[in-house]
PDB file of C-alpha atoms in Angstrom:
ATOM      1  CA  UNK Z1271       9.811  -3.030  22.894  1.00  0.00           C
ATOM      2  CA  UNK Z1272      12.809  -4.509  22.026  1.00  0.00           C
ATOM      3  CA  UNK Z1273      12.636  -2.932  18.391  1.00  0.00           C
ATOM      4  CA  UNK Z1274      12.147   0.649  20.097  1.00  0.00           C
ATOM      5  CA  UNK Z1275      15.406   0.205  22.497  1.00  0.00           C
ATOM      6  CA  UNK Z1276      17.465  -1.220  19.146  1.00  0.00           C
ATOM      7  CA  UNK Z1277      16.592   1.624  17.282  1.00  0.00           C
ATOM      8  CA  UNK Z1278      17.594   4.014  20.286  1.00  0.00           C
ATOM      9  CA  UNK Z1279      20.326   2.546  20.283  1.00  0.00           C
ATOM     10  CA  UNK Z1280      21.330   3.038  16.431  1.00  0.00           C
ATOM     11  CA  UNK Z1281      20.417   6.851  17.196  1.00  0.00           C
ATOM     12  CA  UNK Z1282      23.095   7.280  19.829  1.00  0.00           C
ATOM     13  CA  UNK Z1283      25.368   5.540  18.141  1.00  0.00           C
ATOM     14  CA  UNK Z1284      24.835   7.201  14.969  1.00  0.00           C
ATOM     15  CA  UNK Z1285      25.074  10.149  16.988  1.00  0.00           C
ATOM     16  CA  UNK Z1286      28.470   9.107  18.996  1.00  0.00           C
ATOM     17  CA  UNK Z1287      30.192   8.276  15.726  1.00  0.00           C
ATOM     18  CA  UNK Z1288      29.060  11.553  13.730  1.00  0.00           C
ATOM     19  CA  UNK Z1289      30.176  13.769  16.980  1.00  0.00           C
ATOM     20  CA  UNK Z1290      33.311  11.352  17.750  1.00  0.00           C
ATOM     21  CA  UNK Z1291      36.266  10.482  15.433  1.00  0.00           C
ATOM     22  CA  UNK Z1292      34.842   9.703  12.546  1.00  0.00           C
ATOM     23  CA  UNK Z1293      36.206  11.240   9.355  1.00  0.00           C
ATOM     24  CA  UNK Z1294      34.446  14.151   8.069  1.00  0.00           C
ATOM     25  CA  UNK Z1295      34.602  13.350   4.616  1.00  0.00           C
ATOM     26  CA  UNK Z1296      31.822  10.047   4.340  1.00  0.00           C
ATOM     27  CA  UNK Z1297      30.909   9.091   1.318  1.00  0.00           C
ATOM     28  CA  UNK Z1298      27.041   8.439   0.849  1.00  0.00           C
ATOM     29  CA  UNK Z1299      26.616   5.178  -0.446  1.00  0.00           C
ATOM     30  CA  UNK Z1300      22.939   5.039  -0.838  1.00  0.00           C
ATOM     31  CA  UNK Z1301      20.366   6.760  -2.996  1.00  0.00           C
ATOM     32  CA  UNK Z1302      18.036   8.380  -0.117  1.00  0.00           C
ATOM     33  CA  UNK Z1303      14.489   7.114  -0.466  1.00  0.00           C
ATOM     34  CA  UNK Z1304      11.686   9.809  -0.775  1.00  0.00           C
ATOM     35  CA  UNK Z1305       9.262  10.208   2.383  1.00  0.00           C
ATOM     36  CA  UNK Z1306       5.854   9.826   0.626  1.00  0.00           C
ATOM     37  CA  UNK Z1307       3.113   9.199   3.283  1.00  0.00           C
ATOM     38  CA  UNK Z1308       4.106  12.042   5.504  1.00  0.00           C
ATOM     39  CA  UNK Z1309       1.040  13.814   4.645  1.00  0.00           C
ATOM     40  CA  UNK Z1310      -0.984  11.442   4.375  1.00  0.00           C
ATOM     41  CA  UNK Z1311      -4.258  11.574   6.132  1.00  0.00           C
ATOM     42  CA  UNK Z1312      -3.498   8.154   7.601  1.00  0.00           C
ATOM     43  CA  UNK Z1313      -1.591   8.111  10.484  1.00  0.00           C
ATOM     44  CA  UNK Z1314      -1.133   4.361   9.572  1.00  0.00           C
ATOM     45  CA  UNK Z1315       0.385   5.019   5.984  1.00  0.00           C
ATOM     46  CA  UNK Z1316       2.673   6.973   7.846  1.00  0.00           C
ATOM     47  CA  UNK Z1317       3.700   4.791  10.991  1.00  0.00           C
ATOM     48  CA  UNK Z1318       4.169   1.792   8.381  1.00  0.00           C
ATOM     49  CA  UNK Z1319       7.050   3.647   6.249  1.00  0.00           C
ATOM     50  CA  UNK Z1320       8.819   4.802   9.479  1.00  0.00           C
ATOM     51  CA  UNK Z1321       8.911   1.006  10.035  1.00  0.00           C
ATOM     52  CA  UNK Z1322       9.612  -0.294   6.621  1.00  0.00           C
ATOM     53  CA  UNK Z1323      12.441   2.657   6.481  1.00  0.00           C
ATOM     54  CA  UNK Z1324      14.248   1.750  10.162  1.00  0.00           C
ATOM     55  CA  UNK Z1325      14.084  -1.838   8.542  1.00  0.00           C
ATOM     56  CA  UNK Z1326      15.520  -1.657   5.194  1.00  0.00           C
ATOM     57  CA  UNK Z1327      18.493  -0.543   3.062  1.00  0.00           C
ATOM     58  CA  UNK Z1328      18.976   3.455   2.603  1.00  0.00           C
ATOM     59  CA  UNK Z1329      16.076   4.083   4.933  1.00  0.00           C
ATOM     60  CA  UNK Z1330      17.852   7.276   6.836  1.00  0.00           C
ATOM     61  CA  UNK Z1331      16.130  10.452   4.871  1.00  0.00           C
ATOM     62  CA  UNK Z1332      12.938   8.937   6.168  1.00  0.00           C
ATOM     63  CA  UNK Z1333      13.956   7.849   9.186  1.00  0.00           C
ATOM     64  CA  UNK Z1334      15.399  11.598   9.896  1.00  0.00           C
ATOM     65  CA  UNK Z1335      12.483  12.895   8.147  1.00  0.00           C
ATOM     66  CA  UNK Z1336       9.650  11.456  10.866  1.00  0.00           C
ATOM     67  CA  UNK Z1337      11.942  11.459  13.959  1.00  0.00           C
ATOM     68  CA  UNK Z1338      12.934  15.327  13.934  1.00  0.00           C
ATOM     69  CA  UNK Z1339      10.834  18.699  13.157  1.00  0.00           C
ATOM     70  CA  UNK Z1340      11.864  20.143  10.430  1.00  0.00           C
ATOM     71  CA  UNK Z1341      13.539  23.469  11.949  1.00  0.00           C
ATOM     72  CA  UNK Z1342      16.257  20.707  13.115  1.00  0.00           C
ATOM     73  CA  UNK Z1343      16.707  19.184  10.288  1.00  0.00           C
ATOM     74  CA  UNK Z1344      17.181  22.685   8.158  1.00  0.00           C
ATOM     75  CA  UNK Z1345      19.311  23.609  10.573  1.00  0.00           C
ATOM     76  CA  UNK Z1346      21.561  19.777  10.150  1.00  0.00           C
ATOM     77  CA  UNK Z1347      21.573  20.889   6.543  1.00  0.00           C
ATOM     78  CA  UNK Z1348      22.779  23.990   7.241  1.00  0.00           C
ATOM     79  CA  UNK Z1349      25.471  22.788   9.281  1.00  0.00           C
ATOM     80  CA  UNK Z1350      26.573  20.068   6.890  1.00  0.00           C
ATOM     81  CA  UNK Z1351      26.045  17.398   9.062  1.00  0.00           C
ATOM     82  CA  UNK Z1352      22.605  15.716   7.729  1.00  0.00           C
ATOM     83  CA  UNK Z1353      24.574  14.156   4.597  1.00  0.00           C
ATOM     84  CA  UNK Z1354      26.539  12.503   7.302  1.00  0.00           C
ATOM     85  CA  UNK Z1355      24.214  11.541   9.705  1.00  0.00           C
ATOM     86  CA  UNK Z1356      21.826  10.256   6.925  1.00  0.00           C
ATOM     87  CA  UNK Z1357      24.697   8.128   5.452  1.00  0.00           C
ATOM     88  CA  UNK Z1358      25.641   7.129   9.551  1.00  0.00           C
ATOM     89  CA  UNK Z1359      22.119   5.326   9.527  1.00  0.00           C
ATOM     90  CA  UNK Z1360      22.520   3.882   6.508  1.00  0.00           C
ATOM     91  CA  UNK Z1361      25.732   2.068   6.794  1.00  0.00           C
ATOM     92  CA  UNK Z1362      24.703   0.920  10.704  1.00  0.00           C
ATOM     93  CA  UNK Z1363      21.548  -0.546   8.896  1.00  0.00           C
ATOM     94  CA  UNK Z1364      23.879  -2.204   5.906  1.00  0.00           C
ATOM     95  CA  UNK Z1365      26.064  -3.774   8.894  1.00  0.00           C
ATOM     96  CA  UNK Z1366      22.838  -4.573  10.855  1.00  0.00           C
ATOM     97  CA  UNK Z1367      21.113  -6.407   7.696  1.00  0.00           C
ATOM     98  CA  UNK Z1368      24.516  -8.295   7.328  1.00  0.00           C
ATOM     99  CA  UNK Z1369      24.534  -9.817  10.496  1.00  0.00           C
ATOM    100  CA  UNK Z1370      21.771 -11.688  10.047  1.00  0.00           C
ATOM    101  CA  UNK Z1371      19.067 -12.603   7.516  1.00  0.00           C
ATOM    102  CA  UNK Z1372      16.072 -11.797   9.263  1.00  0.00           C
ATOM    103  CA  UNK Z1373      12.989 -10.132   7.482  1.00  0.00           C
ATOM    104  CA  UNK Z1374      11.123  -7.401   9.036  1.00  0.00           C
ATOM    105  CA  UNK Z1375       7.966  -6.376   7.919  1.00  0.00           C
ATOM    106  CA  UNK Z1376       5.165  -4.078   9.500  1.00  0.00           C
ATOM    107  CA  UNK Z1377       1.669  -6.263  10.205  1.00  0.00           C
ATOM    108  CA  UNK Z1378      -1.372  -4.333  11.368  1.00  0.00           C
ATOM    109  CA  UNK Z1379      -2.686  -1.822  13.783  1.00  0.00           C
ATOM    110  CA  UNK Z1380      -3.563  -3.546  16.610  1.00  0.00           C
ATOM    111  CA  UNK Z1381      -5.078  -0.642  19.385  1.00  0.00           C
ATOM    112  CA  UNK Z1382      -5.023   3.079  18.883  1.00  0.00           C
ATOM    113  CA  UNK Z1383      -6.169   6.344  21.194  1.00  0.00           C
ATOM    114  CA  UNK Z1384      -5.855  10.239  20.721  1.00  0.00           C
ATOM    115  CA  UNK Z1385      -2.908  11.218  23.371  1.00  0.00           C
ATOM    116  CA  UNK Z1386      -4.078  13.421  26.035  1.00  0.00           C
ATOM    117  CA  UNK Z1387      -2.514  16.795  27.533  1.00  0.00           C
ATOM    118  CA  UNK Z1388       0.396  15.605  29.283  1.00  0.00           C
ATOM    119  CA  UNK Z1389       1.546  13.297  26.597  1.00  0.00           C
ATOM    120  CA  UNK Z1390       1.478  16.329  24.267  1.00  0.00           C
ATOM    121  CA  UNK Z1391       3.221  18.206  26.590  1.00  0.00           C
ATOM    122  CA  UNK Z1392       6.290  15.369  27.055  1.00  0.00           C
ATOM    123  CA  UNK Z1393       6.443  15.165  23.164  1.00  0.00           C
ATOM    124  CA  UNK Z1394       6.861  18.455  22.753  1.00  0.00           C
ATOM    125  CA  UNK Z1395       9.950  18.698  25.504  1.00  0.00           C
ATOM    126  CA  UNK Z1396      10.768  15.479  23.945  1.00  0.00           C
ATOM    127  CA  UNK Z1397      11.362  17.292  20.917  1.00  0.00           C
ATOM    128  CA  UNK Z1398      12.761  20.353  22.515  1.00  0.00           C
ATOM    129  CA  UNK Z1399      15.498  17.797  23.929  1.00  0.00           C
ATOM    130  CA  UNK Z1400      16.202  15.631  20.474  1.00  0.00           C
ATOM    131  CA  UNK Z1401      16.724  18.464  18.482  1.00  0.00           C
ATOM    132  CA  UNK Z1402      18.918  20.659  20.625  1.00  0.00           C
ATOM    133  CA  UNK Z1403      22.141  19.347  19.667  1.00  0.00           C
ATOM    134  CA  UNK Z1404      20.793  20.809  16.208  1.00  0.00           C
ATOM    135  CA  UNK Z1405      18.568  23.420  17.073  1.00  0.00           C
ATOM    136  CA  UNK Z1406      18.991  24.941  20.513  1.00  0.00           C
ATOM    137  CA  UNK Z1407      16.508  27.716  20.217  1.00  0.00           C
ATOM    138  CA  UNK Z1408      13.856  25.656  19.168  1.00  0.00           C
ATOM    139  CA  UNK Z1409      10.879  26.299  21.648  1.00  0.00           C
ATOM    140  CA  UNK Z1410       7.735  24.402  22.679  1.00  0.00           C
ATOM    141  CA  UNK Z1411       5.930  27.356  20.725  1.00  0.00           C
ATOM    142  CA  UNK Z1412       7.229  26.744  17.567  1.00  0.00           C
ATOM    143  CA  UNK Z1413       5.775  22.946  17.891  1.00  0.00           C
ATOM    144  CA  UNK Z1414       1.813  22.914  17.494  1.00  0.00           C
ATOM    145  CA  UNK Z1415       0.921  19.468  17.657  1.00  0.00           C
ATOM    146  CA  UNK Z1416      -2.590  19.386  15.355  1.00  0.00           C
ATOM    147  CA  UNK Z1417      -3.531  15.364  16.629  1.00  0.00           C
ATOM    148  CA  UNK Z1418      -1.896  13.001  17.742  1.00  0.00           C
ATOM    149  CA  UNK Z1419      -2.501   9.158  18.446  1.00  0.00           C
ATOM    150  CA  UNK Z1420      -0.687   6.391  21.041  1.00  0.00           C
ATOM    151  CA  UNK Z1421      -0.504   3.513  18.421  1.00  0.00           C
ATOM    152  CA  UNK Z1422       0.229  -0.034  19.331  1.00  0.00           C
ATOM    153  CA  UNK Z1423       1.104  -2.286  16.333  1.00  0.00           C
ATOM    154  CA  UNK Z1424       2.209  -5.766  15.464  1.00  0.00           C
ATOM    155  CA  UNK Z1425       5.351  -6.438  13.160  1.00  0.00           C
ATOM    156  CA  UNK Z1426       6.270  -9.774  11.287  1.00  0.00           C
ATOM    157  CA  UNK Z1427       9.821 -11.668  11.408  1.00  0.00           C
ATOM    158  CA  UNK Z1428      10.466 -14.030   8.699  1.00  0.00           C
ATOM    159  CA  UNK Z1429       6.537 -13.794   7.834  1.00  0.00           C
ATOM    160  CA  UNK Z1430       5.721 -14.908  11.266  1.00  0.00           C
ATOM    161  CA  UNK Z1431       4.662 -12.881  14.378  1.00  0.00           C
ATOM    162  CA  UNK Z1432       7.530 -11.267  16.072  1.00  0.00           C
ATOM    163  CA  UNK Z1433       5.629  -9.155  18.367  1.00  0.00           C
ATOM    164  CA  UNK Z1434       4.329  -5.676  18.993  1.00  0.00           C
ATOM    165  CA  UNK Z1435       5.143  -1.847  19.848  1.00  0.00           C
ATOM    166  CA  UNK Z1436       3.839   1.393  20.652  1.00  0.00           C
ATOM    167  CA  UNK Z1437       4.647   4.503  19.441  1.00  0.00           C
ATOM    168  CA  UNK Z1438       3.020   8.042  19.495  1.00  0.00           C
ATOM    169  CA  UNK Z1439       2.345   9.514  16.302  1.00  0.00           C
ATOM    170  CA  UNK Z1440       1.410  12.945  15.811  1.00  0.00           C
ATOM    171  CA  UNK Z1441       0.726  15.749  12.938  1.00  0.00           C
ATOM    172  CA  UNK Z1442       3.421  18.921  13.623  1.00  0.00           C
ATOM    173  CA  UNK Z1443       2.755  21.800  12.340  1.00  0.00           C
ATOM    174  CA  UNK Z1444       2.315  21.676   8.706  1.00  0.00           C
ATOM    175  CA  UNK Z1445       5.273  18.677   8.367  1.00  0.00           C
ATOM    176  CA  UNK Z1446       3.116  16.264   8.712  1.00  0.00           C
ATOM    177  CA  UNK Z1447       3.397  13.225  10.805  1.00  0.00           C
ATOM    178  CA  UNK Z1448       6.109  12.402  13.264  1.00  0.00           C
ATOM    179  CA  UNK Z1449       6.700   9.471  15.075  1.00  0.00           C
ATOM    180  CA  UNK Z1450       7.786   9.145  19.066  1.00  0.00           C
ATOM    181  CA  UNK Z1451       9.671   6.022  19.669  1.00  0.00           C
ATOM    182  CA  UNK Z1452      10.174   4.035  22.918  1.00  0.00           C
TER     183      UNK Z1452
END
């Protein structure tokens, strides 16, 4: 748990600094990696480069990639804010990774279930709510969750156990997977 509450974190203070004073003219210092296990047919392909992109350099195309719908994200592009907010990430992982020498890797699958009704129902205002800042007239009709899973997993520090989280993971429309943290 403490990995989803650090990575909420980064989010809203990703967010604070894109939306605050920060100069509108960031430089990208990263090459973007691609998102290739989106579409996968395993939802544990896809969970496991979430992880490896929240915990490694120039992770932030990824990271936007499984944490919003697409409609927001066209709609960040369209604005001209996703180069920034990509590049946010970035550099708050670069100054994360510098603090400390710790290596995080994703372990195994430890316990997985389909979600029910009412957990579809919060993702989907979940959604609704992360994406308005980019999309406000995204509706809970436009998100047709296909499956979905409650996932528990166990992560490595250093190459020994460091613990274990839960996420919800769930095919969206035709983007393929998403991932629901904390």
């Amino acid at each position: 748990m403490e990995r989803i509450a650090a990575l909420i974190i980064v989010m809203v203070v990703v967010f604070s600094a894109v939306t605050g004073c920060q100069s509108k003219n960031y430089k990208q210092i990263y090459k973007n990696s691609a998102v290739t296990q989106q579409n996968s047919e395993l939802y544990e392909d896809a969970i496991k480069e979430c992880f490896n992109a929240v915990y490694s350099f120039g992770g932030g195309e990824v990271f936007y990639a499984y944490m919003y719908p697409n409609y927001a994200i066209d709609a960040m592009k369209q604005s001209g804010q996703y180069d920034e907010l990509v590049s946010a990430f970035n550099q708050s992982q670069e100054r994360s990774f510098k603090s400390g020498n710790n290596k995080l890797e994703f372990e195994k699958i430890m316990d997985s279930h389909e979600i029910n009704d009412n957990q579809r129902a919060a993702i989907k205002k979940y959604l609704i709510q992360l994406s308005e800042q980019f999309a406000p007239d995204l509706t809970e009709d436009q998100l047709n969750i296909k499956e979905g899973y409650e996932v528990s997993f166990s992560h490595l520090k250093n190459g020994e156990s460091d613990g274990k989280d839960t996420v919800l993971v769930i095919k969206l429309n035709d983007e393929g997977w998403k991932i629901i943290t904390g």
